[in-house]
Short mmCIF file of C-alpha atoms and ligand atoms in Angstrom, two decimals:
data_model
loop_
_atom_site.label_atom_id
_atom_site.label_comp_id
_atom_site.label_asym_id
_atom_site.label_seq_id
_atom_site.Cartn_x
_atom_site.Cartn_y
_atom_site.Cartn_z
CA MET A 1 84.86 98.33 69.77
CA GLU A 2 84.27 97.68 73.84
CA LEU A 3 87.43 97.11 75.66
CA ALA A 4 87.66 95.29 78.98
CA ALA A 5 91.07 94.79 80.72
CA VAL A 6 92.28 92.03 82.57
CA ILE A 7 95.18 92.63 84.98
CA LEU A 8 97.55 89.86 86.11
CA ALA A 9 98.07 90.32 89.87
CA ALA A 10 97.96 86.59 91.47
CA GLY A 11 101.71 85.93 91.68
CA GLU A 12 103.51 85.66 94.89
CA GLY A 13 106.69 87.68 93.49
CA THR A 14 109.35 85.23 94.73
CA ARG A 15 112.11 87.39 93.46
CA MET A 16 110.91 90.17 95.85
CA LYS A 17 111.54 87.96 98.78
CA SER A 18 108.68 89.69 100.66
CA SER A 19 105.83 88.71 102.60
CA LEU A 20 103.96 91.48 101.15
CA PRO A 21 102.35 90.62 97.61
CA LYS A 22 104.48 91.87 94.67
CA VAL A 23 101.82 93.93 93.33
CA LEU A 24 101.26 95.81 96.73
CA HIS A 25 104.82 97.17 96.69
CA ARG A 26 104.74 100.70 96.46
CA VAL A 27 106.42 103.12 93.80
CA CYS A 28 106.64 106.70 95.12
CA GLY A 29 104.04 105.84 97.78
CA LYS A 30 101.49 104.00 95.35
CA PRO A 31 101.02 100.30 95.20
CA MET A 32 101.95 99.22 91.68
CA ILE A 33 98.66 97.51 91.12
CA LYS A 34 96.89 101.11 91.47
CA TYR A 35 98.84 102.51 88.77
CA VAL A 36 98.09 99.72 86.33
CA ALA A 37 94.30 99.78 87.42
CA GLU A 38 94.07 103.81 87.09
CA THR A 39 95.73 103.45 83.57
CA ALA A 40 93.20 100.96 82.69
CA ARG A 41 90.36 103.15 83.65
CA SER A 42 91.86 106.24 82.29
CA ILE A 43 91.43 104.98 78.65
CA GLY A 44 87.76 104.18 79.17
CA MET A 45 87.76 100.53 79.96
CA LYS A 46 84.31 99.15 80.37
CA ARG A 47 85.11 96.62 82.57
CA VAL A 48 88.23 95.80 84.64
CA VAL A 49 88.86 92.14 86.04
CA VAL A 50 92.10 91.64 88.49
CA VAL A 51 93.04 88.43 88.68
CA VAL A 52 94.23 87.83 92.48
CA GLY A 53 95.82 84.80 94.28
CA HIS A 54 98.81 85.39 96.30
CA GLY A 55 97.61 87.65 99.32
CA ALA A 56 94.11 87.89 97.56
CA GLU A 57 92.55 89.45 100.43
CA GLU A 58 95.11 92.42 100.67
CA VAL A 59 95.14 93.02 96.96
CA ILE A 60 91.24 93.31 96.96
CA SER A 61 91.12 95.60 99.65
CA SER A 62 93.50 98.09 98.07
CA LEU A 63 91.33 98.49 94.69
CA SER A 64 88.04 100.04 94.31
CA ASN A 65 85.80 100.07 91.01
CA VAL A 66 87.07 96.40 89.50
CA ASP A 67 86.21 93.12 89.63
CA PHE A 68 88.00 90.33 90.99
CA VAL A 69 88.71 86.67 90.14
CA VAL A 70 90.58 84.37 92.36
CA GLN A 71 93.24 82.04 90.64
CA GLU A 72 93.85 79.50 93.32
CA ARG A 73 97.04 78.06 92.11
CA GLN A 74 99.61 80.39 90.23
CA LEU A 75 100.12 77.87 87.17
CA GLY A 76 101.24 80.74 84.85
CA THR A 77 100.32 84.02 83.02
CA GLY A 78 98.08 82.28 80.46
CA HIS A 79 96.24 80.09 83.29
CA ALA A 80 95.78 83.44 85.07
CA VAL A 81 93.84 84.97 81.74
CA GLN A 82 91.77 81.60 81.51
CA VAL A 83 90.70 81.91 85.14
CA ALA A 84 89.04 85.29 83.98
CA GLU A 85 86.99 84.11 81.28
CA GLY A 86 84.27 83.69 83.43
CA LYS A 87 84.09 87.12 84.24
CA LEU A 88 83.82 87.94 80.57
CA SER A 89 81.23 85.58 79.36
CA ASP A 90 78.90 88.30 78.95
CA PHE A 91 81.25 90.79 77.11
CA GLU A 92 81.60 90.91 73.65
CA GLY A 93 84.96 93.02 72.55
CA ASP A 94 88.43 93.17 72.88
CA VAL A 95 90.40 92.05 75.87
CA LEU A 96 93.46 93.97 77.18
CA VAL A 97 95.66 91.85 79.36
CA LEU A 98 97.91 94.10 81.58
CA SER A 99 100.38 93.00 84.28
CA GLY A 100 100.18 94.34 87.83
CA ASP A 101 103.85 94.41 88.10
CA THR A 102 104.28 97.32 85.07
CA PRO A 103 103.50 100.48 87.02
CA LEU A 104 105.40 102.78 84.77
CA LEU A 105 102.99 102.03 81.41
CA ARG A 106 101.51 105.57 80.29
CA GLN A 107 97.79 106.17 79.16
CA GLN A 108 98.98 107.67 75.98
CA THR A 109 101.08 104.46 75.20
CA LEU A 110 98.10 102.20 76.08
CA SER A 111 95.78 104.05 74.11
CA CYS A 112 98.35 103.97 70.96
CA LEU A 113 98.29 100.05 71.69
CA VAL A 114 94.61 99.80 71.74
CA ALA A 115 94.37 102.04 68.54
CA LEU A 116 96.63 99.98 66.49
CA HIS A 117 94.81 96.81 67.63
CA CYS A 118 91.45 98.02 66.64
CA ASP A 119 92.65 99.75 63.11
CA SER A 120 94.62 96.42 62.11
CA GLU A 121 92.03 94.12 63.14
CA ALA A 122 94.76 91.84 64.33
CA ALA A 123 94.15 88.74 66.47
CA ALA A 124 96.66 89.98 68.94
CA THR A 125 98.67 93.29 69.27
CA LEU A 126 101.73 93.12 71.62
CA LEU A 127 103.47 96.17 73.29
CA THR A 128 107.46 95.64 72.88
CA ALA A 129 110.18 97.61 73.57
CA GLU A 130 114.23 97.57 72.83
CA MET A 131 116.10 97.16 76.09
CA VAL A 132 119.64 97.72 76.44
CA ASP A 133 119.64 95.08 78.76
CA PRO A 134 116.75 92.43 78.21
CA THR A 135 117.76 90.12 80.78
CA GLY A 136 114.57 88.42 82.48
CA TYR A 137 112.26 89.58 79.95
CA GLY A 138 110.66 87.50 77.25
CA ARG A 139 112.17 87.96 73.65
CA VAL A 140 110.10 88.76 70.55
CA ILE A 141 111.21 86.52 67.78
CA ARG A 142 110.30 88.08 64.45
CA ASP A 143 110.52 86.20 61.08
CA ASP A 144 112.64 87.31 58.08
CA SER A 145 110.21 89.83 56.81
CA GLY A 146 109.84 91.31 60.53
CA ARG A 147 106.63 89.74 61.34
CA VAL A 148 105.94 88.75 65.11
CA LYS A 149 106.44 84.66 65.30
CA ARG A 150 106.43 83.96 68.84
CA ILE A 151 107.60 85.00 72.26
CA VAL A 152 110.44 82.84 74.10
CA GLU A 153 110.75 83.36 77.78
CA GLU A 154 114.37 84.07 78.88
CA LYS A 155 114.77 80.65 80.71
CA ASP A 156 113.63 78.69 77.47
CA ALA A 157 115.75 80.78 75.08
CA SER A 158 118.85 79.64 73.12
CA PRO A 159 122.07 81.97 73.57
CA LYS A 160 121.17 83.32 70.25
CA GLU A 161 117.30 84.29 71.14
CA ARG A 162 118.87 85.83 74.31
CA LYS A 163 120.93 88.35 72.27
CA ILE A 164 117.54 89.64 70.85
CA LYS A 165 116.95 93.26 72.67
CA GLU A 166 113.33 93.33 71.85
CA ILE A 167 111.35 92.31 74.95
CA ASN A 168 107.81 91.50 75.41
CA SER A 169 106.12 94.10 77.79
CA GLY A 170 103.56 91.61 79.05
CA ILE A 171 100.87 94.21 77.83
CA TYR A 172 98.78 93.07 75.06
CA CYS A 173 95.32 93.31 73.27
CA PHE A 174 93.40 90.16 72.15
CA LYS A 175 90.38 89.61 70.08
CA LYS A 176 88.36 87.75 72.61
CA ASP A 177 87.26 85.01 70.60
CA LYS A 178 90.88 84.16 69.59
CA LEU A 179 92.25 84.68 72.75
CA PHE A 180 90.17 82.27 75.08
CA PRO A 181 90.22 78.91 72.58
CA ALA A 182 93.81 79.54 72.57
CA LEU A 183 94.43 79.53 75.93
CA LYS A 184 92.70 76.15 76.25
CA LYS A 185 95.41 74.78 73.98
CA LEU A 186 98.27 75.82 76.22
CA THR A 187 100.62 73.23 77.75
CA PRO A 188 102.99 73.81 80.40
CA GLU A 189 106.12 72.23 78.46
CA ASN A 190 108.75 74.60 79.45
CA LYS A 191 111.45 75.13 81.85
CA GLN A 192 109.22 76.83 84.46
CA SER A 193 106.38 74.23 84.00
CA GLU A 194 104.00 77.00 83.53
CA PHE A 195 101.00 78.05 81.24
CA TYR A 196 102.60 80.92 79.58
CA LEU A 197 100.17 83.51 78.03
CA THR A 198 103.22 84.47 75.65
CA ASP A 199 102.89 81.07 73.78
CA VAL A 200 99.22 82.21 72.64
CA VAL A 201 101.18 84.48 70.19
CA ARG A 202 102.63 81.25 68.77
CA LEU A 203 99.67 79.40 68.40
CA LEU A 204 97.87 82.23 66.86
CA VAL A 205 100.49 82.75 64.32
CA LYS A 206 100.04 79.04 63.37
CA ASP A 207 96.51 79.13 62.81
CA GLY A 208 97.41 82.03 60.08
CA GLU A 209 96.10 84.96 62.51
CA ARG A 210 97.48 88.31 62.32
CA VAL A 211 99.71 89.37 65.38
CA PHE A 212 100.92 92.82 65.44
CA ALA A 213 103.62 94.54 67.86
CA LEU A 214 103.51 98.04 68.75
CA ARG A 215 107.32 99.19 69.86
CA THR A 216 107.64 102.11 72.46
CA ASP A 217 110.01 104.77 72.08
CA ASP A 218 110.67 104.66 75.77
CA PRO A 219 111.69 101.27 77.30
CA SER A 220 111.07 102.75 81.02
CA GLU A 221 107.78 102.48 80.45
CA VAL A 222 107.27 98.77 80.37
CA VAL A 223 109.86 97.93 83.01
CA GLY A 224 108.35 94.99 84.96
CA VAL A 225 109.30 94.91 88.57
CA ASN A 226 110.49 91.30 89.79
CA SER A 227 113.03 92.25 92.22
CA ARG A 228 113.90 95.07 94.86
CA ARG A 229 116.58 96.25 92.29
CA GLN A 230 113.91 96.60 89.70
CA LEU A 231 111.59 98.36 92.31
CA ALA A 232 114.17 101.01 93.07
CA GLU A 233 114.45 101.58 89.20
CA ALA A 234 110.90 101.96 88.90
CA GLU A 235 110.92 104.28 91.73
CA ARG A 236 113.70 106.42 90.06
CA ILE A 237 112.02 106.44 86.62
CA MET A 238 108.54 107.41 88.14
CA ARG A 239 110.20 110.12 90.58
CA ASP A 240 112.03 111.41 87.63
CA ARG A 241 108.63 111.70 85.61
CA ILE A 242 106.65 113.54 88.32
CA ASN A 243 109.38 115.89 89.15
CA SER A 244 109.83 116.78 85.41
CA ARG A 245 106.07 117.41 85.26
CA TRP A 246 106.23 119.94 88.18
CA MET A 247 109.48 121.49 86.73
CA GLU A 248 107.41 122.16 83.50
CA GLU A 249 104.55 123.70 85.42
CA GLY A 250 106.52 126.15 86.95
CA VAL A 251 107.75 124.63 90.11
CA THR A 252 111.32 125.14 91.49
CA LEU A 253 113.07 121.86 92.77
CA ILE A 254 116.09 123.06 93.79
CA ASP A 255 117.64 119.26 93.88
CA PRO A 256 115.25 116.75 91.83
CA ALA A 257 117.30 113.97 93.07
CA SER A 258 116.42 114.62 96.64
CA THR A 259 112.68 115.50 96.30
CA PHE A 260 110.26 113.15 96.62
CA ILE A 261 106.86 113.85 95.36
CA GLY A 262 103.90 111.47 95.34
CA PRO A 263 102.06 110.61 92.00
CA ASP A 264 98.50 112.52 93.63
CA VAL A 265 100.39 115.52 94.97
CA VAL A 266 99.36 118.78 93.40
CA LEU A 267 101.84 121.88 93.27
CA ASP A 268 101.18 125.32 91.91
CA ARG A 269 103.41 127.71 90.08
CA ASP A 270 106.35 129.57 91.86
CA THR A 271 106.49 127.24 94.76
CA ILE A 272 110.06 126.19 95.58
CA ILE A 273 110.85 122.82 97.01
CA HIS A 274 114.05 122.34 99.06
CA PRO A 275 115.89 118.97 99.21
CA PHE A 276 115.19 116.42 101.34
CA THR A 277 111.46 116.91 101.21
CA PHE A 278 108.82 114.19 100.87
CA LEU A 279 105.45 115.23 99.63
CA GLU A 280 102.94 112.28 100.07
CA GLY A 281 99.57 111.05 99.94
CA ASP A 282 96.51 113.68 98.92
CA THR A 283 98.65 116.90 99.45
CA SER A 284 98.29 120.14 97.57
CA VAL A 285 100.63 123.22 97.77
CA GLY A 286 99.50 126.55 96.55
CA GLU A 287 101.53 129.26 94.60
CA GLY A 288 104.70 130.89 95.93
CA CYS A 289 105.53 128.59 98.81
CA SER A 290 108.66 127.67 100.14
CA ILE A 291 108.91 123.66 101.31
CA GLY A 292 112.01 122.32 102.79
CA PRO A 293 114.61 121.62 103.35
CA SER A 294 113.48 118.26 105.12
CA ALA A 295 109.92 119.08 104.96
CA HIS A 296 107.84 115.70 105.35
CA LEU A 297 104.12 116.45 104.16
CA VAL A 298 101.32 113.72 104.07
CA ASP A 299 97.98 114.42 103.02
CA VAL A 300 98.37 118.24 103.74
CA LYS A 301 96.72 121.10 102.11
CA VAL A 302 98.97 124.05 102.05
CA GLY A 303 97.73 127.51 100.78
CA ASP A 304 99.81 130.05 99.20
CA GLU A 305 102.80 131.69 100.14
CA VAL A 306 103.50 129.35 102.98
CA GLU A 307 106.95 128.55 104.33
CA ILE A 308 107.52 125.05 105.80
CA ALA A 309 111.12 124.20 106.78
CA HIS A 310 112.51 121.12 108.83
CA SER A 311 108.85 119.77 109.96
CA VAL A 312 106.62 116.88 109.60
CA VAL A 313 102.95 117.63 108.79
CA LEU A 314 100.20 115.10 108.61
CA ASP A 315 96.58 115.39 107.68
CA SER A 316 96.74 118.75 108.24
CA VAL A 317 95.65 122.36 106.61
CA ILE A 318 97.96 125.16 106.57
CA GLU A 319 96.29 128.56 105.13
CA ASP A 320 97.76 131.32 103.07
CA GLY A 321 100.98 133.04 104.33
CA ALA A 322 101.52 130.75 107.27
CA GLN A 323 104.93 129.72 108.60
CA VAL A 324 105.69 126.46 110.10
CA GLY A 325 109.11 124.99 111.53
CA PRO A 326 112.01 124.75 111.69
CA PHE A 327 111.44 121.60 113.87
CA CYS A 328 107.79 121.33 114.04
CA ARG A 329 105.64 118.15 113.95
CA LEU A 330 102.06 118.82 113.19
CA ARG A 331 99.81 115.87 113.61
CA PRO A 332 96.52 114.98 112.08
CA GLY A 333 93.61 117.51 112.53
CA THR A 334 95.90 120.84 112.64
CA LYS A 335 94.70 124.04 111.03
CA VAL A 336 97.11 126.70 110.73
CA GLY A 337 95.30 129.81 109.91
CA LYS A 338 96.31 132.83 107.60
CA LYS A 339 99.65 134.23 108.49
CA ALA A 340 99.90 132.23 111.73
CA ARG A 341 103.29 130.85 112.53
CA VAL A 342 104.08 127.79 114.34
CA GLY A 343 107.82 127.94 115.22
CA THR A 344 110.75 125.89 116.43
CA PHE A 345 109.96 122.92 118.53
CA VAL A 346 106.27 122.80 118.43
CA GLU A 347 104.01 119.75 118.12
CA THR A 348 100.22 119.95 117.56
CA LYS A 349 97.55 117.82 117.24
CA LYS A 350 93.77 118.36 116.18
CA SER A 351 93.78 122.13 117.00
CA ILE A 352 92.83 125.09 115.10
CA ILE A 353 95.23 128.00 115.58
CA GLY A 354 93.37 131.26 114.34
CA GLU A 355 94.74 133.75 112.19
CA GLU A 356 98.15 135.80 112.84
CA SER A 357 98.43 133.75 115.90
CA ARG A 358 101.89 132.81 117.06
CA ILE A 359 103.26 129.75 118.74
CA PRO A 360 106.98 130.72 118.24
CA HIS A 361 108.62 128.15 120.31
CA LEU A 362 108.55 124.71 122.43
CA SER A 363 105.14 124.20 122.92
CA TYR A 364 102.63 121.21 122.85
CA ILE A 365 99.27 122.26 121.60
CA GLY A 366 96.37 119.28 121.55
CA ASP A 367 92.75 119.53 121.37
CA ALA A 368 92.88 123.14 121.54
CA LYS A 369 90.94 125.98 119.63
CA ILE A 370 93.06 129.08 119.55
CA GLY A 371 91.50 132.34 118.30
CA ARG A 372 93.03 135.26 116.25
CA ARG A 373 96.14 137.22 116.94
CA VAL A 374 96.95 135.02 120.06
CA ASN A 375 100.60 135.06 121.37
CA ILE A 376 101.34 131.58 122.85
CA GLY A 377 104.53 131.96 125.11
CA ALA A 378 107.54 129.55 124.65
CA GLY A 379 107.40 126.50 126.59
CA THR A 380 103.35 126.37 127.05
CA ILE A 381 101.58 123.20 127.11
CA THR A 382 97.99 122.28 126.78
CA CYS A 383 97.67 119.49 129.34
CA ASN A 384 94.92 117.65 127.34
CA TYR A 385 95.08 114.39 128.71
CA ASP A 386 94.10 113.49 132.59
CA GLY A 387 95.37 109.64 132.01
CA PHE A 388 91.70 108.74 131.05
CA GLU A 389 90.30 111.00 128.71
CA LYS A 390 91.15 113.91 126.20
CA HIS A 391 89.59 117.61 127.02
CA GLU A 392 89.51 120.96 125.14
CA THR A 393 91.33 124.15 125.36
CA VAL A 394 89.71 127.03 124.11
CA ILE A 395 91.71 130.42 123.84
CA GLY A 396 89.83 133.48 122.81
CA ASP A 397 91.04 136.28 120.28
CA ASP A 398 94.18 138.43 121.48
CA VAL A 399 94.99 136.49 124.27
CA PHE A 400 98.64 136.40 125.91
CA VAL A 401 99.54 133.55 127.31
CA GLY A 402 102.98 133.89 129.17
CA SER A 403 105.97 131.48 128.80
CA ASP A 404 105.81 128.07 130.49
CA THR A 405 102.11 128.06 131.17
CA MET A 406 100.16 124.86 131.89
CA LEU A 407 96.78 125.07 130.51
CA VAL A 408 95.02 122.01 132.20
CA ALA A 409 92.00 121.28 129.79
CA PRO A 410 88.86 121.41 129.97
CA ILE A 411 89.72 125.24 130.02
CA ARG A 412 88.53 128.31 128.37
CA ILE A 413 90.74 131.74 128.26
CA GLY A 414 88.52 134.47 127.34
CA LYS A 415 89.29 137.09 124.61
CA GLY A 416 92.13 139.54 125.38
CA ALA A 417 93.24 137.72 128.53
CA MET A 418 96.62 137.19 130.07
CA THR A 419 98.31 134.61 131.83
CA GLY A 420 101.39 134.97 134.25
CA ALA A 421 104.66 133.12 132.90
CA GLY A 422 104.93 129.80 134.85
CA SER A 423 101.36 129.29 135.88
CA ALA A 424 99.31 126.19 135.91
CA ILE A 425 96.06 127.49 134.65
CA THR A 426 93.36 125.19 136.03
CA LYS A 427 90.39 127.61 136.14
CA ASP A 428 88.35 129.26 133.27
CA VAL A 429 89.84 132.93 132.69
CA PRO A 430 87.21 135.64 131.83
CA ASP A 431 87.75 137.98 129.00
CA GLY A 432 90.23 140.72 129.67
CA SER A 433 91.49 139.30 132.85
CA LEU A 434 95.04 138.06 134.02
CA ALA A 435 95.57 134.66 135.45
CA ILE A 436 98.50 134.01 137.36
CA GLU A 437 99.33 131.16 139.76
CA ARG A 438 102.75 130.74 141.33
CA SER A 439 104.10 131.31 144.80
CA GLU A 440 105.60 134.70 145.66
CA GLN A 441 109.28 135.03 145.01
CA ARG A 442 111.47 135.25 148.19
CA THR A 443 114.97 136.92 147.60
CA ILE A 444 117.56 136.36 149.96
CA LYS A 445 120.38 139.00 149.69
CA ASP A 446 123.80 137.67 149.46
CA TRP A 447 123.28 134.24 150.02
CA ALA A 448 125.03 133.35 146.75
CA LYS A 449 127.78 135.28 147.52
CA SER A 450 128.32 133.82 150.99
CA ARG A 451 127.77 130.28 149.85
CA ARG A 452 130.49 130.41 147.59
CA LYS A 453 132.69 131.70 150.16
CA ARG A 454 132.11 128.86 152.54
CA LYS A 455 132.74 126.44 149.69
CA LYS A 456 136.07 127.82 149.00
CA LYS A 457 137.21 127.39 152.70
C1 UD1 B 1 106.34 88.04 81.80
C2 UD1 B 1 106.16 87.40 80.55
C3 UD1 B 1 107.50 87.79 79.86
C4 UD1 B 1 107.71 89.21 80.10
C5 UD1 B 1 107.23 89.92 81.27
C6 UD1 B 1 107.13 91.35 81.16
C7 UD1 B 1 104.96 85.13 80.53
C8 UD1 B 1 105.05 83.95 80.54
N1 UD1 B 1 106.15 85.97 80.71
O1 UD1 B 1 107.25 87.37 82.46
O2 UD1 B 1 107.28 87.45 78.09
O3 UD1 B 1 108.91 89.82 79.23
O4 UD1 B 1 106.30 89.41 81.85
O5 UD1 B 1 107.22 92.03 82.32
O6 UD1 B 1 103.95 85.84 80.47
N2 UD1 B 1 100.76 86.07 87.56
C9 UD1 B 1 99.40 85.68 87.94
N3 UD1 B 1 99.30 84.26 87.81
C10 UD1 B 1 100.18 83.42 87.67
C11 UD1 B 1 101.59 83.82 87.36
C12 UD1 B 1 101.62 85.23 87.06
O7 UD1 B 1 98.43 86.38 88.09
O8 UD1 B 1 100.13 82.15 87.64
C13 UD1 B 1 101.02 87.58 87.54
C14 UD1 B 1 101.97 88.07 88.33
O9 UD1 B 1 101.60 88.31 89.58
C15 UD1 B 1 102.47 89.34 87.74
C16 UD1 B 1 102.03 89.02 86.08
O10 UD1 B 1 101.34 87.86 85.94
O11 UD1 B 1 101.81 90.53 87.86
C17 UD1 B 1 103.44 88.59 85.43
O12 UD1 B 1 103.93 87.48 85.94
P1 UD1 B 1 105.59 87.27 86.19
O13 UD1 B 1 105.99 86.04 86.80
O14 UD1 B 1 106.00 88.63 86.95
O15 UD1 B 1 106.24 87.14 84.64
P2 UD1 B 1 107.47 87.52 84.14
O16 UD1 B 1 108.48 86.39 84.39
O17 UD1 B 1 107.96 89.11 84.59
CA1 CA B 2 107.25 90.47 85.67
#
């Protein structure tokens, strides 16, 4: 049986009190709607239709490989699914309905739901869960023999119904030819004056159709995010899941509670992640590395045996055996070569640092190409900006740059050359030469001593 998914993502998310559409709020750095779309894709959906409305443009630009349909007015979840009908007019198969605000749903669980639905040939199959605190969710009402009868929203539920712990996850599989006719019969006669998708269950049961429910063992999977508190809860659950996975793969997390790893980050075994570390975006870390404490990496490719401590690294490459930090800021386009070292209080940008080169302290290196085995003295700065444009600094292999050198770009320092400490180098330096630029030192004998004497008097 072929399947299409409809993801509901048109709501404003009033309870979030936000100018950002709810489904774009991030969990472990990724918009909630992206998790849902990816999970749908991962079980081989033929087609994914996302219903957008509130903040439609922003939601549309955050997703790829899906179809969109606009729900102009948010009249309820039932209405939202109805709006998607047009997009599925040429589609024969079952329809999976997902919520854009349920990011924790696992691929495996979704597969089970689909399998149960297909095997049982039910008109509808719901995913439900037993919640310790079911507040805010729709409750599943079953008859005496345990068959699903209907779903009642919290706001419409009687005190007795509110005591029910089994909740509707908002994730369902429907037979297409049962779903859409039922949607047309919905009426907004409820506390919220909305067209509830949940009422379809009651209508199908009334027509003698079979409705089944799959109860998940793990209620955390179906946590719906309606408020900032639930967002934080989803974040905690997702973080826990990601961290557990990497520990199982052989990564040491000194303190999982203070380790923040994004869902798309990849780590290799025997790497140690120290507390207060954030690994985000498209970051990968090789084997046997030591990352943190207090490392913040976004879109960084890290090789094996690398050490990074107390540093911020963005969109950069750190090769095997390199050391970064403490207190570095490596900005986009930095490449730190094998066994190179970028030390205390160093900022880099769009620069290549060759193998075994060292920038141990207090430097700014921007738009530079540094060869191998180069030593950059403390306080060295590439003056890459003339107030109008950026210029390049090229430093050959085995160069020794003296402390506090200003390298005024564009400039080239030839292989094996040296610069004297405190020099402002404005002209290219040929291979093997020394460039020094500073006035001769005057030493006035006993001047300091006599000055002190005068002061005392
Ligand atoms: C819904 C269910 C509830 C279930 C809960 C699970 C209904 C009536 N209730 O309640 O039984 O326990 O999810 O999390 O379905 N949306 C639209 N258009 C609309 C309204 C909503 O696209 O007109 C989208 C929202 O953006 C959201 C999803 O549908 O992604 C669910 O809507 P929401 O308002 O969060 O429903 P809940 O009150 O959580
Ligand atoms: Ca919700």
